[in-house]
MMTF fields as JSON, N, C-alpha, C and O atoms, coordinates in Angstrom:
{
  "mmtfVersion": "1.0.0",
  "mmtfProducer": "UNKNOWN",
  "numBonds": 291,
  "numAtoms": 292,
  "numGroups": 73,
  "numChains": 1,
  "numModels": 1,
  "chainsPerModel": [1],
  "groupsPerChain": [73],
  "chainIdList": ["A"],
  "bondAtomList": [4, 2, 8, 6, 12, 10, 16, 14, 20, 18, 24, 22, 28, 26, 32, 30, 36, 34, 40, 38, 44, 42, 48, 46, 52, 50, 56, 54, 60, 58, 64, 62, 68, 66, 72, 70, 76, 74, 80, 78, 84, 82, 88, 86, 92, 90, 96, 94, 100, 98, 104, 102, 108, 106, 112, 110, 116, 114, 120, 118, 124, 122, 128, 126, 132, 130, 136, 134, 140, 138, 144, 142, 148, 146, 152, 150, 156, 154, 160, 158, 164, 162, 168, 166, 172, 170, 176, 174, 180, 178, 184, 182, 188, 186, 192, 190, 196, 194, 200, 198, 204, 202, 208, 206, 212, 210, 216, 214, 220, 218, 224, 222, 228, 226, 232, 230, 236, 234, 240, 238, 244, 242, 248, 246, 252, 250, 256, 254, 260, 258, 264, 262, 268, 266, 272, 270, 276, 274, 280, 278, 284, 282, 288, 286],
  "bondOrderList": [1, 1, 1, 1, 1, 1, 1, 1, 1, 1, 1, 1, 1, 1, 1, 1, 1, 1, 1, 1, 1, 1, 1, 1, 1, 1, 1, 1, 1, 1, 1, 1, 1, 1, 1, 1, 1, 1, 1, 1, 1, 1, 1, 1, 1, 1, 1, 1, 1, 1, 1, 1, 1, 1, 1, 1, 1, 1, 1, 1, 1, 1, 1, 1, 1, 1, 1, 1, 1, 1, 1, 1],
  "groupList": [{"groupName": "UNK", "atomNameList": ["N", "CA", "C", "O"], "elementList": ["N", "C", "C", "O"], "formalChargeList": [0, 0, 0, 0], "bondAtomList": [1, 0, 2, 1, 3, 2], "bondOrderList": [1, 1, 2], "singleLetterCode": "X", "chemCompType": "L-PEPTIDE LINKING"}],
  "groupTypeList": [0, 0, 0, 0, 0, 0, 0, 0, 0, 0, 0, 0, 0, 0, 0, 0, 0, 0, 0, 0, 0, 0, 0, 0, 0, 0, 0, 0, 0, 0, 0, 0, 0, 0, 0, 0, 0, 0, 0, 0, 0, 0, 0, 0, 0, 0, 0, 0, 0, 0, 0, 0, 0, 0, 0, 0, 0, 0, 0, 0, 0, 0, 0, 0, 0, 0, 0, 0, 0, 0, 0, 0, 0],
  "groupIdList": [1, 2, 3, 4, 5, 6, 7, 8, 9, 10, 11, 12, 13, 14, 15, 16, 17, 18, 19, 20, 21, 22, 23, 24, 25, 26, 27, 28, 29, 30, 31, 32, 33, 34, 35, 36, 37, 38, 39, 40, 41, 42, 43, 44, 45, 46, 47, 48, 49, 50, 51, 52, 53, 54, 55, 56, 57, 58, 59, 60, 61, 62, 63, 64, 65, 66, 67, 68, 69, 70, 71, 72, 73],
  "secStructList": [7, 7, 7, 2, 2, 2, 2, 2, 2, 2, 2, 2, 2, 2, 2, 2, 2, 2, 2, 6, 6, 1, 7, 4, 4, 4, 1, 6, 6, 7, 1, 1, 7, 7, 2, 2, 2, 2, 2, 2, 2, 2, 2, 2, 2, 2, 2, 6, 6, 7, 6, 6, 7, 7, 3, 3, 3, 3, 3, 3, 4, 4, 4, 6, 3, 3, 3, 3, 3, 3, 7, 7, 7],
  "xCoordList": [125.4, 124.273, 124.249, 124.311, 124.159, 124.165, 122.773, 121.752, 122.773, 121.525, 120.888, 121.599, 119.548, 118.869, 119.396, 119.54, 119.679, 120.172, 121.559, 121.862, 122.396, 123.708, 123.582, 124.314, 122.655, 122.417, 121.918, 122.353, 121.009, 120.471, 121.562, 121.656, 122.375, 123.478, 124.424, 124.841, 124.761, 125.66, 125.014, 125.683, 123.735, 123.033, 122.948, 123.105, 122.7, 122.647, 124.021, 124.118, 125.067, 126.422, 126.747, 127.351, 126.352, 126.547, 125.784, 126.298, 124.569, 123.745, 124.378, 124.402, 124.883, 125.531, 126.731, 126.944, 127.52, 128.686, 128.275, 129.0, 127.13, 126.628, 126.187, 126.358, 125.617, 125.001, 125.838, 125.797, 126.584, 127.289, 128.422, 129.232, 128.463, 129.507, 129.514, 130.561, 128.333, 128.162, 127.079, 126.205, 127.144, 126.06, 124.894, 124.956, 123.846, 122.757, 122.1, 121.65, 122.037, 121.402, 122.258, 121.802, 123.484, 124.322, 124.184, 124.722, 123.468, 123.241, 122.086, 120.985, 122.314, 121.225, 119.999, 120.096, 118.857, 117.623, 117.308, 116.219, 118.256, 118.031, 118.279, 118.812, 117.9, 118.155, 117.477, 117.957, 116.383, 115.702, 115.685, 114.746, 116.711, 116.886, 116.083, 116.659, 114.762, 113.928, 113.915, 114.275, 113.509, 113.416, 112.494, 112.768, 111.398, 110.456, 111.114, 110.932, 111.881, 112.556, 113.676, 113.945, 114.326, 115.351, 114.7, 115.241, 113.551, 112.819, 112.492, 112.701, 111.982, 111.614, 112.85, 112.791, 113.962, 115.21, 115.691, 116.066, 115.68, 116.113, 115.211, 115.696, 113.914, 112.987, 113.282, 113.258, 113.56, 113.859, 115.132, 115.208, 116.118, 117.389, 117.251, 117.775, 116.535, 116.495, 115.387, 115.55, 114.268, 113.13, 113.47, 112.999, 114.266, 114.583, 115.331, 115.216, 116.093, 116.874, 116.092, 116.405, 115.064, 114.325, 112.835, 112.221, 112.263, 110.862, 109.879, 108.741, 110.294, 109.38, 109.592, 109.029, 110.398, 110.633, 109.304, 108.553, 109.012, 107.703, 107.754, 106.75, 108.895, 108.941, 110.351, 111.342, 110.414, 111.673, 111.481, 110.489, 112.408, 112.353, 113.678, 114.749, 113.589, 114.752, 114.517, 113.428, 115.547, 115.37, 116.553, 117.668, 116.283, 117.308, 117.105, 116.455, 117.668, 117.426, 117.82, 117.19, 118.846, 119.292, 118.22, 118.219, 117.307, 116.206, 114.861, 113.813, 114.895, 113.682, 112.725, 111.518, 113.3, 112.522, 112.662, 113.661, 111.634, 111.678, 110.625, 109.675, 110.807, 109.854, 109.83, 110.872, 108.646, 108.491, 107.656, 106.573, 108.159, 107.45, 106.992, 107.809, 105.682, 105.114, 104.916, 104.215, 105.535, 105.431, 104.233, 103.848, 103.656, 102.502, 102.906, 103.996, 102.027, 102.355, 102.337, 102.588],
  "yCoordList": [89.347, 89.071, 90.11, 91.313, 89.642, 90.576, 91.177, 90.579, 92.338, 93.026, 92.393, 91.847, 92.457, 91.851, 92.352, 91.558, 93.627, 94.145, 93.587, 93.3, 93.432, 92.832, 91.382, 90.936, 90.657, 89.261, 89.183, 88.321, 90.075, 90.09, 90.441, 89.82, 91.425, 91.82, 90.645, 90.396, 89.929, 88.775, 87.66, 87.035, 87.41, 86.364, 86.726, 85.861, 87.995, 88.434, 88.338, 88.005, 88.621, 88.5, 87.037, 86.74, 86.128, 84.696, 84.265, 83.508, 84.748, 84.435, 84.999, 84.331, 86.211, 86.829, 85.996, 85.788, 85.517, 84.695, 83.391, 82.886, 82.858, 81.638, 81.873, 81.007, 83.051, 83.295, 84.137, 83.913, 85.085, 86.048, 85.383, 84.646, 85.65, 85.133, 83.604, 82.986, 83.01, 81.575, 81.337, 82.18, 80.198, 79.796, 79.4, 78.379, 80.199, 79.976, 78.62, 78.011, 78.133, 76.832, 75.68, 74.536, 75.953, 74.946, 74.974, 74.105, 75.964, 76.061, 75.131, 75.289, 74.169, 73.266, 74.06, 74.912, 73.756, 74.464, 75.587, 76.158, 75.916, 76.993, 76.499, 77.235, 75.281, 74.71, 75.516, 75.531, 76.172, 77.073, 78.451, 78.774, 79.266, 80.513, 81.712, 82.731, 81.58, 82.73, 83.676, 83.278, 84.904, 85.834, 85.289, 85.435, 84.658, 84.085, 82.98, 82.909, 82.118, 81.034, 81.55, 80.975, 82.626, 83.227, 83.786, 83.625, 84.437, 84.932, 83.775, 83.873, 82.688, 81.526, 80.924, 80.519, 80.862, 80.324, 81.185, 80.661, 82.497, 83.414, 83.242, 83.203, 83.14, 82.933, 81.622, 81.565, 80.571, 79.271, 79.331, 78.711, 80.072, 80.181, 81.056, 80.718, 82.19, 83.159, 82.921, 83.271, 82.333, 82.176, 81.444, 81.859, 80.372, 79.695, 80.593, 80.407, 81.562, 82.438, 83.68, 84.295, 84.038, 85.28, 84.991, 85.075, 84.654, 84.217, 85.319, 85.025, 86.567, 87.667, 88.178, 89.206, 87.472, 87.87, 87.932, 86.957, 89.061, 89.257, 89.422, 89.188, 89.817, 90.122, 89.914, 90.253, 89.354, 89.206, 89.92, 89.684, 90.782, 91.458, 91.249, 91.442, 90.854, 90.654, 91.478, 91.456, 92.207, 93.011, 92.854, 92.539, 93.078, 93.118, 94.445, 94.49, 95.524, 96.865, 97.027, 97.794, 96.319, 96.469, 96.064, 96.531, 95.193, 94.775, 95.285, 94.92, 96.133, 96.67, 95.546, 95.608, 94.525, 93.381, 93.298, 93.718, 92.746, 92.534, 91.546, 91.255, 91.039, 90.115, 90.371, 90.585, 90.349, 90.471, 89.312, 89.041, 88.636, 87.528, 87.985, 88.347, 87.966, 88.319, 87.01, 86.112, 86.911, 85.698, 85.785, 86.868, 84.643, 84.593, 85.033, 84.706, 85.775, 86.223, 85.055, 85.241],
  "zCoordList": [88.73, 87.837, 86.713, 86.967, 85.495, 84.37, 84.16, 84.502, 83.607, 83.308, 82.073, 81.23, 81.948, 80.801, 79.448, 78.519, 79.326, 78.051, 77.734, 76.576, 78.752, 78.551, 78.09, 77.207, 78.692, 78.302, 76.869, 76.105, 76.498, 75.145, 74.134, 73.075, 74.46, 73.574, 73.344, 72.213, 74.401, 74.286, 73.459, 72.636, 73.669, 72.916, 71.439, 70.578, 71.141, 69.742, 69.087, 67.906, 69.825, 69.288, 68.982, 67.952, 69.867, 69.61, 68.36, 67.536, 68.232, 67.068, 65.795, 64.761, 65.87, 64.716, 64.275, 63.081, 65.255, 64.927, 64.234, 63.378, 64.601, 63.985, 62.543, 61.685, 62.282, 60.978, 60.022, 58.812, 60.531, 59.691, 58.907, 59.469, 57.617, 56.724, 56.643, 56.455, 56.786, 56.621, 55.566, 55.361, 54.91, 54.026, 54.931, 55.616, 54.935, 55.886, 55.692, 56.662, 54.454, 54.251, 54.778, 54.78, 55.224, 55.881, 57.403, 58.089, 57.933, 59.378, 59.742, 59.214, 60.629, 61.02, 61.503, 62.387, 60.9, 61.23, 60.259, 60.307, 59.37, 58.393, 56.97, 56.14, 56.695, 55.38, 54.265, 53.131, 54.578, 53.638, 54.298, 55.026, 54.053, 54.81, 54.279, 53.899, 54.259, 53.928, 55.13, 56.238, 54.915, 56.054, 57.128, 58.319, 56.712, 57.67, 58.491, 59.707, 57.82, 58.537, 59.432, 60.487, 59.016, 59.873, 61.139, 62.233, 61.001, 62.183, 63.124, 64.333, 62.57, 63.39, 64.053, 65.213, 63.335, 63.885, 65.053, 66.102, 64.87, 65.936, 67.158, 68.289, 66.935, 68.05, 68.77, 69.999, 68.005, 68.6, 69.447, 70.509, 68.975, 69.704, 70.954, 72.016, 70.819, 71.918, 72.946, 74.115, 72.532, 73.452, 74.739, 75.798, 74.706, 75.98, 76.968, 78.18, 76.462, 77.335, 77.776, 78.795, 76.987, 77.229, 77.167, 76.103, 78.304, 78.35, 77.966, 77.601, 78.042, 77.702, 76.277, 75.9, 75.486, 74.1, 73.365, 73.355, 72.756, 72.141, 70.625, 69.951, 70.078, 68.652, 68.111, 68.758, 66.916, 66.188, 64.855, 64.165, 64.488, 63.193, 62.473, 63.047, 61.216, 60.363, 59.107, 58.535, 58.681, 57.47, 56.534, 56.951, 55.275, 54.239, 53.503, 52.459, 54.06, 53.522, 52.053, 51.325, 51.619, 50.23, 49.226, 48.087, 49.652, 48.788, 49.292, 48.759, 50.325, 50.922, 51.357, 51.122, 51.994, 52.47, 53.986, 54.569, 54.592, 56.033, 56.475, 55.748, 57.666, 58.262, 59.765, 60.383, 60.339, 61.78, 62.287, 61.769, 63.294, 63.916, 65.293, 66.139, 65.511, 66.81, 67.574, 67.108, 68.74, 69.54, 70.464, 70.905, 70.747, 71.635, 73.032, 73.501, 73.697, 75.069, 76.046, 77.236]
}
């Protein structure tokens, strides 16, 4: 049985492979890839695997932008 952090690391790596170096508006569910929509997309992908997921944060440091989505308990 894998540890929760190992599972999260693997899930984030899968998510990174889906999003990194791709046109985000071509990813199903991210047709309008705002930071807010990216947060919602990440929550939609990860929530089924991690029932205690409480927060998603996405940042774009080069533009000093960020978004945090707080999930309902």
